[in-house]
Amino acid sequence: MSSDESFFDEDLDIASSIDSSDRVLRSSSISSKSNRTISSDFNHEIYSHSRSSKETIVQTKNVSRSFQKIRLSIESASAHEIDERSSQIFDINYLKECMHSAHICPGGRLELIIDTEKNIGLFHKNGLKCSICKKTTDLTNFPSRPLHQLQEPNQRLYAASAISGIGYDATYFILSLLGINTPHRSNFYKQIHHLYDELFDFAHIDFLSLIDDIRRSKQCEPNDVLNLTVSLDGTWKKRGHQSMYGIVFLIEAELGYCLDFETLSKRCELCEVKQRILTASQFKKWYEMHQTTCSKTWDGSAGGMEKEGLRYTNMISDGDSSAYEAVKHTYVNALIKNLIRSGKFTNHSSMDSKDENINIFLSKLSSEQYENNLVTKEDCINHVKKRVSSHLKTLKSRYSGFENVREENLTSATEKNKHIQPVGKSRKRRRLADGKSYGGGAGRMTKAMEHKLADSYGIAIRQSSESAKNLDEDDAVKLIERRCRAAFLHNIKNSNGELQHGLCQTGPYSWCSYQKDKYVPLKQKIDPAKQIKRLDPIFLEILTPMIDTLTNPILLRRCLRGATQNANESINSVVWSILPKSKYHGYRSIRGAAAISSIFFNRGRSGLVKFFDQVGIPVTDELLGALLGKDYKRIEKAENNTQRHDIIKRRKEQQRIQGQIEEDEEMDYGAGIF
C-alpha cells in the first residue's frame, strides 16, 4: 500500500568538522508563510461563497436555528487576526546529528530554512543554510525513510489514533491547537485501515503462540487432540435499531486466554457504493473479483451471528444463546463423514441436510461414540441468575394490572343503581386469592424483593459450586438443588418455621436468622420484623412453578463449574471503549479494534511492544513507560481484588470452623446430658 507520499532525501553532507556547540540556530525569513497565506485565502473564499449562499437562503426561506445561532460567531471568528506561527515535532537526537554534520564555513552561522519542500503530514523537510557560502544542508524533523514507507512521525500518529480510537476530527483539533499540520483525511483513514489489518494479522499469529503455550502447560503431545472448555459470547455494533457488525470472542475457561475472535458484517460499504454507480452486469463482473475480499461475511439476522464462532468440546454460553445448537453436533458430523469415507456406512454415500437422513446416521452410532463427540453445554451462572428476573417479570404481567368486568355483572349493577349510566367496559385491579394485590408493601412482591430473590439464587449456585468440587456429580447437583430451593423458600412466610427454613444452612453462623436463633440467647435473637418483610404465604403457590424450573437438575448440572462469562464481557467493553458505539465505524476498523482488545486482554499494553518492533516504530522511553504504567495499574487492581476476596473467604471459613466447634461443645456439655 502506498505511504503518505513521502520522498527520498538526498544524502546529507557529513564532512564538516565544526562542532555543533559553535553553531547558532536562528529563524529564517524564508518560511511556509506563503503556503499558509494560500490556505487562508482558500478558506476565506469558501467562507465567502458559503456566506453569500446563506444570505440568499435568508431572503428566500426560513433557515435552520443552528445557522441563526452561530452565524454572528462565524463572522466574528473569520475576521480574527491570524498568528503566523507554526510548530513541528522533532526527534532531538536526530536534530543534534544534523546540526553536527551540516556544512558551515569558518566564521559563518547556520540559518534555519522552514519547509524547503512541501510538508507531508507531520514530516517536514527543512534546511540549514551557511550564512557565507549559502550552501543548504537538508534537515528533516525525523530520519527520512524510503518512498514506499511511511515517515516515522506520521506512522506514530496513525498508530496512536488507531490504538486509542480517536478519529480524524479529534486528531485534527488537537494538532491544530498545537499549531501542527495534519495529514489529509483520505490518506489518514487509508493508513489507519492498513494499520488495523496489520494488527489483525499480528493478533492471529499471537493466538497460535498462545495455543502452543497451553499445550505445553497441559503436557499435551504434538499429535494429541486437546479438549478445552471455552466461553463463547458475541457483542454487537448498534446503528439505530439494527446490528450491522458483530464480534464473537472465544476465551479458554481455565487460563482465561482469548484464543480467537470472528468479526462478522451484514454489509460491505464498497459493494453499496458500486451498486449505486454500476449497472447490474457491470456490478456482477466487478463483484467476481471483489468477492474474496468482500467484508459482508454474514447474511442472517444479528442474533444468529453468534453461531459462526469456533467449536470446542465444552462451551460456556448464555442461556438464550443459539450458538450451542449450531455447534452441538460438530464433532459428531465429522465422525460420520469419516465413517462414510472409510466405507463403514455403506447405505449412504454422503450426508444430507434433511433431518430424517441425519437421524439415520445418528442412529447408527453407538452411545459411546455419540457422547464422546458431542459438544457439552455449560451455562454462565450470571445468565442463569437473570432467569429469576425474567420469570418474575412474566408473573407480574399476569397477576398485576387491571381486568375487565363481565358485561352481565355490569348490567346487574346498573339495574340496582338506576342513576348509574354504563359507559363501555368497567375495569378493576387484579387481586390474588387472599384478596390483596400482587405488588405493594410488606409481604407483597416489590422491586427490592425481586432483586433479593435473584441475588439469593445466584449466591446459592456460586457457593454450592465451590463446596461441591470434591463431591460426586450427582451429589453435587443435589447440594446445589437444596441450597437453591432454600434461597427461595427462606423468603416466603410459612406458619411452620421448619418447612420454611428446613433447607437453610444450620449452625450459629448460618445466614438464616431462623437457624441462627437456635444457638443464641433470647436477647440476641433476630428482630422478628424480618419475617414481616418476607412474602406472604400465597406466593408459595405462585412461585412454585418457577422454583421447580430453576432447580431442575438438568439445568443445575450445567452450572457445576460455577463458570461465568465475565471475561467475555470484559473484552467486549474494551472493544467499545476504543470504538464507541455512538459513532459510525466500518468493518475493518471494528476488526482492528477486536484485534487490539485481544492483545490487551492476553498480553496487556506491553504486548504492543512486539508489534511496534514488527512495523518499525521505535519504542521510546516515554512510550514504554506509558504501556508499562497501564499494565502495572491493571495488576495492582487485580491483586487488590484478589486479596479482598481471599480475606472474605478466610473470614467465612474461620466462622464456619468456629461455629462447628461451638456446636460440638454444646453437644458435649449441654444441660441435662449428665
XYZ file of C-alpha atoms in Angstrom:
674
model
C 0.000 0.000 0.000
C 1.211 3.483 -0.758
C 2.741 5.520 2.016
C 1.921 9.136 2.764
C 3.535 10.437 -0.446
C 6.909 10.656 1.278
C 10.046 11.310 -0.694
C 13.594 10.082 -0.611
C 16.065 12.571 0.788
C 19.402 13.278 -0.780
C 22.449 12.098 1.131
C 23.255 14.531 3.933
C 26.656 16.168 3.927
C 28.512 14.839 6.971
C 32.011 16.108 6.022
C 32.009 19.219 8.202
C 34.383 19.194 11.181
C 32.790 22.132 13.010
C 31.380 21.161 16.388
C 27.672 21.651 16.992
C 28.382 23.796 20.028
C 29.829 26.510 17.755
C 26.693 26.758 15.655
C 23.850 29.238 16.011
C 20.353 28.158 15.077
C 18.076 31.048 14.156
C 14.813 31.516 12.302
C 14.784 32.490 8.628
C 12.716 34.974 6.732
C 12.083 32.195 4.258
C 9.236 30.117 5.675
C 5.971 28.455 4.826
C 4.147 31.766 5.195
C 3.229 31.775 1.529
C 1.683 28.307 1.834
C -0.346 29.361 4.857
C -1.445 32.540 3.041
C -2.715 30.485 0.116
C -4.540 28.189 2.529
C -6.045 31.172 4.367
C -7.198 32.763 1.113
C -8.734 29.458 0.025
C -10.644 29.096 3.301
C -11.788 32.708 3.067
C -13.064 32.069 -0.446
C -15.023 29.055 0.749
C -16.462 31.052 3.624
C -17.399 33.984 1.378
C -19.197 31.655 -1.008
C -20.971 29.966 1.898
C -21.981 33.324 3.364
C -23.444 34.576 0.082
C -25.370 31.332 -0.267
C -26.701 31.693 3.255
C -27.766 35.283 2.620
C -29.705 34.096 -0.404
C -31.370 31.446 1.734
C -32.310 34.020 4.346
C -34.031 36.089 1.665
C -35.932 33.184 0.183
C -36.982 30.909 3.025
C -36.549 30.103 6.705
C -33.099 28.973 7.810
C -32.096 26.498 10.496
C -31.927 27.528 14.121
C -28.273 26.469 14.254
C -27.403 28.907 11.466
C -29.259 31.687 13.244
C -27.414 30.998 16.497
C -23.826 30.699 15.257
C -23.809 32.981 12.176
C -22.502 36.003 14.070
C -19.892 33.904 15.837
C -18.625 32.578 12.491
C -18.402 36.082 11.058
C -16.521 37.351 14.110
C -14.091 34.398 14.148
C -13.426 34.713 10.413
C -12.319 38.319 10.889
C -9.959 37.395 13.747
C -6.259 38.185 13.222
C -4.190 35.100 12.328
C -0.993 34.325 14.243
C 1.545 33.224 11.620
C 3.402 30.863 13.939
C 3.527 27.112 13.324
C 5.037 24.098 15.071
C 6.875 20.915 14.201
C 7.696 17.767 16.125
C 11.425 16.965 16.176
C 13.486 13.917 17.034
C 16.001 15.670 19.303
C 18.825 13.146 18.858
C 18.469 13.292 15.091
C 18.369 17.104 15.215
C 21.698 17.125 17.070
C 23.210 14.803 14.459
C 22.044 17.033 11.611
C 23.404 20.169 13.260
C 26.745 18.476 13.862
C 27.030 17.275 10.250
C 25.660 20.392 8.483
C 28.053 22.324 6.228
C 29.254 25.684 7.609
C 32.177 27.855 6.547
C 34.666 29.118 9.137
C 33.216 32.204 10.819
C 29.786 31.543 9.387
C 26.484 30.788 11.053
C 23.648 28.420 10.243
C 20.307 29.762 9.141
C 17.156 27.616 9.565
C 15.002 27.368 6.449
C 11.491 26.139 7.267
C 9.829 23.706 4.842
C 12.155 23.805 1.860
C 9.672 21.428 0.266
C 6.007 20.682 0.918
C 5.462 19.008 4.270
C 3.962 15.513 4.340
C 1.686 15.376 7.347
C 3.902 15.611 10.418
C 7.054 15.035 8.367
C 8.866 18.248 7.405
C 11.900 18.805 5.189
C 13.743 21.888 6.414
C 17.231 23.186 5.667
C 20.331 24.582 7.370
C 21.978 27.285 5.194
C 25.502 28.548 5.667
C 25.499 32.343 6.000
C 28.748 32.667 3.940
C 28.588 30.189 1.027
C 24.782 29.839 1.101
C 25.036 26.046 0.841
C 21.946 24.379 2.315
C 22.023 21.079 4.181
C 18.797 19.075 4.394
C 17.243 18.944 7.863
C 14.199 16.689 8.314
C 12.467 16.616 11.663
C 12.777 12.791 11.729
C 15.139 10.437 9.895
C 13.915 10.120 6.326
C 12.602 6.776 5.077
C 12.367 5.385 1.514
C 9.481 6.306 -0.774
C 7.467 3.118 -0.194
C 7.474 3.504 3.620
C 5.538 5.734 5.982
C 7.546 8.506 7.539
C 8.038 7.884 11.254
C 6.042 10.812 12.753
C 3.037 10.010 10.560
C 3.283 6.320 11.419
C 3.307 7.169 15.112
C 0.286 9.432 14.640
C -1.675 6.705 12.834
C -0.766 4.138 15.486
C -1.804 6.479 18.306
C -5.138 7.206 16.617
C -5.882 3.548 15.820
C -4.997 2.172 19.254
C -6.674 4.940 21.247
C -9.725 5.069 18.958
C -9.767 8.836 18.412
C -10.817 9.699 14.874
C -9.621 12.237 12.376
C -11.671 15.161 13.713
C -10.319 14.833 17.266
C -6.773 14.336 15.966
C -7.097 17.357 13.663
C -8.314 19.557 16.529
C -5.514 18.501 18.910
C -2.774 19.041 16.342
C -4.237 22.325 15.105
C -4.363 23.588 18.688
C -0.640 22.771 18.925
C -0.019 24.542 15.631
C 0.950 21.336 13.814
C -0.112 20.353 10.308
C -2.358 17.279 9.928
C -2.321 14.637 7.163
C -5.183 14.708 4.681
C -8.379 12.967 5.793
C -8.488 10.387 2.976
C -4.864 9.363 3.463
C -5.340 9.357 7.237
C -8.104 6.735 7.103
C -6.333 4.719 4.415
C -3.306 4.333 6.672
C -5.454 3.694 9.759
C -7.203 0.812 7.985
C -3.865 -0.561 6.813
C -2.627 -0.485 10.412
C -5.777 -2.266 11.595
C -5.102 -5.016 9.047
C -1.557 -5.402 10.377
C -2.901 -5.628 13.942
C -5.371 -8.306 12.834
C -2.574 -10.431 11.339
C -0.372 -9.870 14.386
C -3.139 -10.925 16.805
C -3.830 -14.184 14.965
C -0.148 -15.109 14.912
C -0.112 -14.447 18.649
C -3.105 -16.795 19.087
C -1.029 -19.649 17.634
C 1.730 -18.887 20.116
C -0.777 -18.949 22.996
C -2.178 -22.289 21.861
C 1.342 -23.751 21.884
C 1.836 -22.409 25.417
C -1.430 -24.015 26.575
C -0.481 -27.364 25.050
C 2.891 -27.265 26.801
C 1.309 -26.293 30.123
C -1.017 -29.287 29.882
C 1.845 -31.551 28.731
C -0.019 -32.436 25.570
C 1.813 -34.491 22.965
C 2.175 -32.929 19.494
C -0.217 -35.376 17.815
C -2.780 -35.495 20.637
C -6.095 -33.637 20.484
C -6.529 -31.242 23.405
C -10.084 -30.881 24.684
C -10.783 -27.403 26.009
C -13.665 -25.687 27.737
C -14.241 -22.292 26.199
C -16.541 -19.353 26.782
C -18.241 -18.026 23.673
C -20.152 -14.770 23.543
C -20.969 -12.114 20.973
C -21.193 -8.351 21.085
C -22.878 -6.173 18.501
C -22.209 -2.779 16.945
C -25.515 -0.919 17.056
C -26.629 1.615 14.485
C -30.152 2.718 15.252
C -32.236 -0.435 15.672
C -30.023 -2.688 13.553
C -26.806 -4.501 14.317
C -24.650 -4.355 11.191
C -21.461 -5.731 12.739
C -20.809 -8.425 15.306
C -17.772 -9.786 17.132
C -17.536 -13.211 18.761
C -14.664 -13.788 21.207
C -13.602 -17.291 22.191
C -11.919 -17.490 25.618
C -10.337 -20.571 27.188
C -12.070 -21.111 30.538
C -9.216 -22.389 32.706
C -6.352 -19.999 31.917
C -8.536 -17.178 30.615
C -6.766 -16.507 27.296
C -8.631 -15.245 24.263
C -7.806 -17.816 21.567
C -9.708 -16.399 18.634
C -12.358 -13.973 17.503
C -14.568 -13.573 14.482
C -15.796 -10.264 13.101
C -18.976 -10.554 11.077
C -20.630 -7.971 8.872
C -24.057 -7.720 7.266
C -22.881 -5.072 4.847
C -19.974 -4.070 2.624
C -19.595 -0.323 2.142
C -17.689 -0.755 -1.124
C -20.390 -3.013 -2.566
C -23.053 -0.453 -1.686
C -21.116 2.296 -3.470
C -20.519 0.170 -6.580
C -24.167 -0.874 -6.755
C -25.153 2.784 -6.957
C -22.751 3.717 -9.764
C -22.592 0.498 -11.848
C -25.151 -1.324 -13.919
C -26.241 -4.801 -12.890
C -23.952 -6.520 -15.415
C -21.007 -4.262 -14.529
C -21.505 -4.889 -10.821
C -21.673 -8.651 -11.353
C -18.398 -8.599 -13.257
C -16.774 -6.365 -10.646
C -18.063 -8.493 -7.740
C -16.417 -11.635 -9.133
C -13.040 -10.026 -8.480
C -14.133 -8.392 -5.221
C -15.841 -11.398 -3.644
C -12.733 -12.810 -1.934
C -12.127 -9.533 -0.070
C -15.757 -8.524 0.493
C -16.425 -7.537 4.109
C -20.017 -8.806 4.021
C -19.478 -12.076 5.839
C -22.983 -12.738 7.158
C -26.457 -12.751 5.599
C -28.536 -13.884 8.555
C -30.036 -11.991 11.453
C -27.844 -10.255 14.007
C -28.869 -12.735 16.686
C -27.593 -15.603 14.553
C -24.095 -14.279 14.075
C -23.017 -15.937 17.279
C -23.305 -19.449 15.863
C -20.436 -18.766 13.471
C -17.869 -18.965 16.295
C -15.168 -21.610 16.754
C -16.023 -25.031 18.171
C -14.652 -26.883 21.180
C -15.762 -29.882 23.222
C -17.136 -27.869 26.172
C -18.760 -24.500 25.620
C -19.910 -21.921 28.166
C -22.616 -19.655 26.805
C -25.615 -17.689 27.978
C -28.897 -19.498 28.402
C -30.589 -17.867 25.396
C -27.702 -18.487 23.026
C -28.293 -20.251 19.716
C -24.570 -20.900 19.417
C -24.789 -24.266 21.154
C -27.412 -25.707 18.818
C -25.210 -24.734 15.852
C -22.073 -26.470 17.166
C -23.651 -29.259 19.203
C -23.048 -31.987 16.594
C -19.879 -30.566 15.052
C -17.619 -33.446 16.029
C -20.422 -35.997 15.617
C -20.867 -34.887 12.000
C -17.106 -35.052 11.463
C -17.107 -38.614 12.786
C -19.963 -39.602 10.469
C -18.125 -38.163 7.447
C -15.024 -40.143 8.355
C -17.093 -43.327 8.675
C -18.677 -42.668 5.266
C -15.276 -42.135 3.634
C -13.936 -45.293 5.248
C -16.869 -47.314 3.875
C -18.341 -48.286 7.251
C -21.634 -46.548 6.376
C -22.397 -48.280 3.080
C -26.061 -47.400 2.656
C -25.421 -43.708 2.144
C -22.646 -42.091 0.156
C -22.880 -38.615 1.697
C -24.649 -36.660 4.390
C -27.841 -34.822 3.516
C -29.091 -31.702 5.257
C -32.539 -33.243 5.693
C -33.292 -34.096 9.316
C -34.505 -37.626 8.563
C -31.271 -38.553 6.796
C -29.129 -37.075 9.569
C -31.143 -39.039 12.135
C -30.412 -42.236 10.201
C -26.692 -41.607 10.539
C -27.017 -40.711 14.219
C -28.926 -43.907 14.921
C -26.002 -45.954 13.575
C -23.588 -44.512 16.109
C -23.091 -46.202 19.464
C -23.982 -44.240 22.590
C -20.293 -44.019 23.459
C -19.393 -42.633 20.023
C -22.187 -40.085 20.237
C -21.470 -38.883 23.785
C -17.691 -38.706 23.308
C -18.094 -36.451 20.255
C -20.955 -34.284 21.483
C -20.183 -30.682 22.413
C -21.196 -30.231 26.049
C -23.010 -27.048 27.022
C -22.322 -25.263 30.287
C -24.263 -22.233 31.478
C -22.940 -18.919 32.715
C -24.278 -18.635 36.257
C -24.778 -14.885 35.858
C -27.128 -15.505 32.930
C -28.899 -18.292 34.842
C -29.419 -15.856 37.709
C -31.134 -13.427 35.320
C -33.817 -16.044 34.653
C -35.300 -15.233 38.051
C -35.977 -11.675 36.926
C -37.436 -12.944 33.633
C -39.843 -15.294 35.427
C -40.879 -12.614 37.905
C -41.495 -10.160 35.088
C -43.854 -12.666 33.449
C -45.666 -13.292 36.753
C -46.057 -9.576 37.351
C -47.748 -9.051 33.990
C -50.051 -11.993 34.729
C -51.120 -11.113 38.269
C -50.998 -7.308 38.331
C -52.734 -4.578 36.362
C -56.446 -4.439 35.575
C -59.046 -6.933 34.435
C -62.334 -6.363 32.571
C -65.611 -6.863 34.434
C -68.085 -9.172 32.704
C -70.951 -7.446 30.910
C -73.632 -9.364 32.839
C -72.141 -8.210 36.149
C -72.029 -4.674 34.813
C -75.698 -4.903 33.687
C -76.914 -6.191 37.073
C -75.014 -3.410 38.811
C -76.674 -0.742 36.682
C -80.144 -2.232 37.265
C -79.674 -1.904 41.006
C -78.407 1.645 40.664
C -80.644 3.280 38.033
C -78.819 6.574 38.273
C -75.547 4.986 37.047
C -75.114 5.092 33.293
C -72.841 2.271 31.964
C -70.020 3.629 29.862
C -68.203 0.863 27.927
C -66.499 -1.912 29.909
C -65.552 -1.295 33.531
C -62.140 -2.324 34.869
C -60.897 -3.295 38.299
C -57.450 -4.102 39.651
C -56.463 -7.762 39.776
C -56.357 -9.430 43.187
C -54.721 -12.646 44.393
C -56.603 -15.371 46.205
C -56.012 -13.674 49.574
C -57.798 -10.556 48.340
C -54.650 -8.419 48.081
C -52.784 -7.131 45.066
C -49.647 -8.773 43.650
C -47.415 -5.805 44.426
C -47.442 -3.287 47.218
C -45.834 -3.015 50.638
C -44.685 -5.575 53.173
C -45.482 -9.153 52.261
C -46.044 -8.397 48.580
C -43.742 -8.558 45.582
C -41.642 -5.415 45.291
C -38.601 -4.436 43.228
C -36.408 -4.956 46.269
C -37.798 -8.475 46.763
C -37.264 -9.304 43.066
C -33.598 -8.314 43.365
C -33.263 -10.229 46.618
C -34.639 -13.456 45.132
C -32.366 -13.177 42.097
C -29.281 -12.410 44.208
C -30.016 -15.211 46.675
C -30.390 -17.707 43.827
C -27.125 -16.581 42.230
C -25.223 -16.749 45.522
C -26.591 -20.229 46.196
C -25.294 -21.523 42.846
C -21.912 -19.817 43.212
C -21.238 -21.005 46.762
C -22.550 -24.506 46.104
C -20.324 -24.972 43.060
C -17.326 -24.140 45.274
C -18.421 -26.536 48.021
C -19.256 -29.353 45.585
C -15.901 -29.541 43.781
C -14.812 -32.677 45.642
C -18.212 -34.389 45.516
C -19.622 -36.905 43.089
C -21.508 -35.208 40.255
C -24.929 -36.463 41.379
C -24.269 -35.458 44.996
C -23.045 -32.070 43.824
C -26.263 -31.483 41.868
C -28.350 -32.447 44.915
C -26.395 -29.993 47.072
C -26.946 -27.129 44.609
C -30.643 -28.018 44.278
C -31.103 -27.996 48.068
C -29.431 -24.612 48.502
C -31.273 -23.032 45.572
C -34.640 -24.143 46.951
C -33.623 -22.800 50.348
C -32.869 -19.403 48.777
C -36.486 -19.151 47.570
C -38.385 -20.797 50.457
C -36.491 -18.751 53.045
C -38.167 -15.594 51.692
C -41.763 -16.947 51.721
C -43.662 -16.945 55.026
C -44.880 -20.219 56.442
C -46.635 -20.882 59.748
C -44.354 -23.875 60.148
C -40.827 -22.462 60.529
C -39.216 -25.843 59.881
C -40.893 -26.101 56.497
C -39.845 -22.554 55.615
C -36.238 -22.868 56.806
C -35.695 -26.626 56.795
C -33.337 -26.454 53.799
C -31.389 -23.418 55.082
C -27.850 -23.670 56.418
C -27.728 -24.749 60.058
C -25.406 -23.665 62.871
C -24.715 -20.474 64.863
C -23.073 -18.788 61.853
C -25.861 -19.595 59.411
C -27.026 -16.874 57.034
C -30.589 -17.889 58.009
C -31.880 -15.934 61.014
C -34.251 -18.772 61.985
C -31.472 -21.357 62.150
C -29.078 -18.921 63.833
C -31.594 -18.089 66.578
C -31.425 -21.704 67.779
C -27.882 -21.080 69.053
C -28.115 -17.620 70.640
C -29.715 -16.342 73.897
C -33.176 -14.814 73.778
C -31.836 -11.253 73.943
C -29.668 -11.820 70.869
C -32.371 -13.304 68.674
C -33.020 -11.715 65.288
C -35.641 -8.981 65.110
C -38.987 -10.629 64.186
C -39.647 -7.697 61.821
C -37.559 -9.573 59.267
C -40.320 -12.147 58.926
C -42.845 -9.388 58.179
C -40.833 -8.234 55.174
C -40.889 -11.694 53.564
C -43.512 -12.718 51.010
C -46.980 -13.754 52.161
C -47.845 -17.500 52.023
C -49.936 -17.031 48.862
C -46.708 -16.555 46.894
C -45.604 -20.133 47.568
C -48.240 -21.384 45.137
C -47.445 -18.623 42.609
C -43.675 -19.135 42.677
C -43.598 -22.953 42.856
C -43.510 -23.477 39.038
C -40.614 -21.017 38.793
C -38.771 -22.694 41.671
C -39.204 -26.129 40.089
C -37.890 -24.843 36.747
C -34.848 -23.080 38.205
C -33.899 -26.018 40.439
C -34.193 -28.596 37.662
C -31.212 -30.998 37.990
C -30.561 -30.795 34.230
C -30.088 -27.027 34.474
C -28.049 -27.177 37.672
C -25.779 -29.870 36.229
C -24.680 -27.317 33.623
C -23.761 -24.926 36.453
C -21.444 -27.272 38.379
C -18.312 -25.470 37.207
C -19.685 -22.159 38.506
C -18.382 -20.520 35.335
C -19.236 -17.031 34.179
C -18.768 -15.020 31.019
C -17.221 -12.110 32.888
C -14.088 -12.444 30.756
C -16.162 -12.055 27.599
C -17.956 -9.042 28.997
C -14.586 -7.560 29.933
C -13.066 -7.914 26.474
C -16.294 -6.680 24.866
C -16.088 -3.494 26.910
C -12.505 -2.927 25.730
C -13.643 -3.007 22.087
C -16.319 -0.354 22.568
C -14.039 1.798 24.714
C -11.764 2.029 21.656
C -14.586 2.483 19.157
C -17.685 3.961 20.853
C -20.996 2.519 19.679
C -22.402 6.011 19.357
C -20.182 6.706 16.330
C -20.032 5.071 12.926
C -17.187 2.631 12.248
C -16.632 0.311 9.309
C -15.809 -3.375 9.186
C -12.016 -3.014 9.062
C -11.991 -0.612 11.994
C -14.111 -2.924 14.153
C -11.990 -5.928 13.213
C -8.867 -3.957 14.102
C -10.340 -2.864 17.449
C -11.151 -6.515 18.201
C -7.520 -7.415 17.468
C -6.252 -4.647 19.781
C -8.657 -5.795 22.514
C -7.415 -9.380 22.279
C -3.799 -8.183 22.567
C -4.627 -6.059 25.619
C -6.631 -8.911 27.145
C -3.919 -11.557 26.697
C -0.661 -9.618 26.915
C -1.532 -6.229 28.370
C -0.483 -2.933 26.808
C 3.096 -4.151 26.794
C 2.026 -6.721 24.193
C 2.182 -3.881 21.661
C 5.968 -3.628 22.018
C 6.484 -6.636 19.761
C 4.017 -5.190 17.252
C 5.832 -1.844 17.213
C 9.094 -3.670 16.542
C 7.431 -5.571 13.704
C 6.078 -2.476 11.930
C 9.181 -0.368 12.553
C 8.017 2.052 15.243
C 10.930 2.730 17.638
C 9.903 2.251 21.288
C 10.987 5.306 23.239
C 11.322 5.572 26.994
C 8.100 7.619 27.155
C 6.161 5.070 25.104
C 7.417 2.117 27.130
C 6.617 3.943 30.356
C 3.049 4.620 29.189
C 2.485 0.969 28.215
C 4.010 -0.497 31.394
C 2.210 2.054 33.558
C -1.160 0.797 32.319
C -0.145 -2.821 32.941
C 1.113 -2.089 36.458
C -2.191 -0.402 37.329
C -4.088 -3.391 35.947
C -2.006 -5.803 38.060
C -2.373 -3.657 41.165
C -6.143 -3.521 40.798
C -6.366 -7.275 40.198
C -4.123 -8.042 43.189
C -6.210 -5.819 45.470
C -9.402 -7.560 44.358
C -7.824 -10.983 44.892
C -6.609 -10.072 48.370
C -10.002 -8.693 49.312
C -11.740 -11.864 48.133
C -9.205 -14.037 49.984
C -9.772 -12.099 53.213
C -13.536 -12.538 52.936
C -13.114 -16.222 52.130
C -10.790 -16.838 55.105
C -13.118 -14.949 57.449
C -16.101 -17.060 56.411
C -14.061 -20.245 56.735
C -12.980 -19.264 60.243
C -16.583 -18.503 61.163
C -17.655 -21.885 59.827
C -14.962 -23.721 61.815
C -15.694 -21.737 64.976
C -19.396 -22.422 64.598
C -18.752 -26.143 64.243
C -16.539 -26.110 67.358
C -19.178 -24.320 69.413
C -21.849 -26.699 68.159
C -19.733 -29.708 69.200
C -19.050 -28.165 72.631
C -22.761 -27.597 73.145
C -23.416 -31.267 72.376
C -20.678 -32.381 74.846
C -21.511 -30.027 77.722
C -25.173 -29.193 77.274
C -27.583 -29.036 80.205
C -29.098 -32.364 81.262
C -26.547 -34.537 79.434
C -25.076 -35.946 82.650
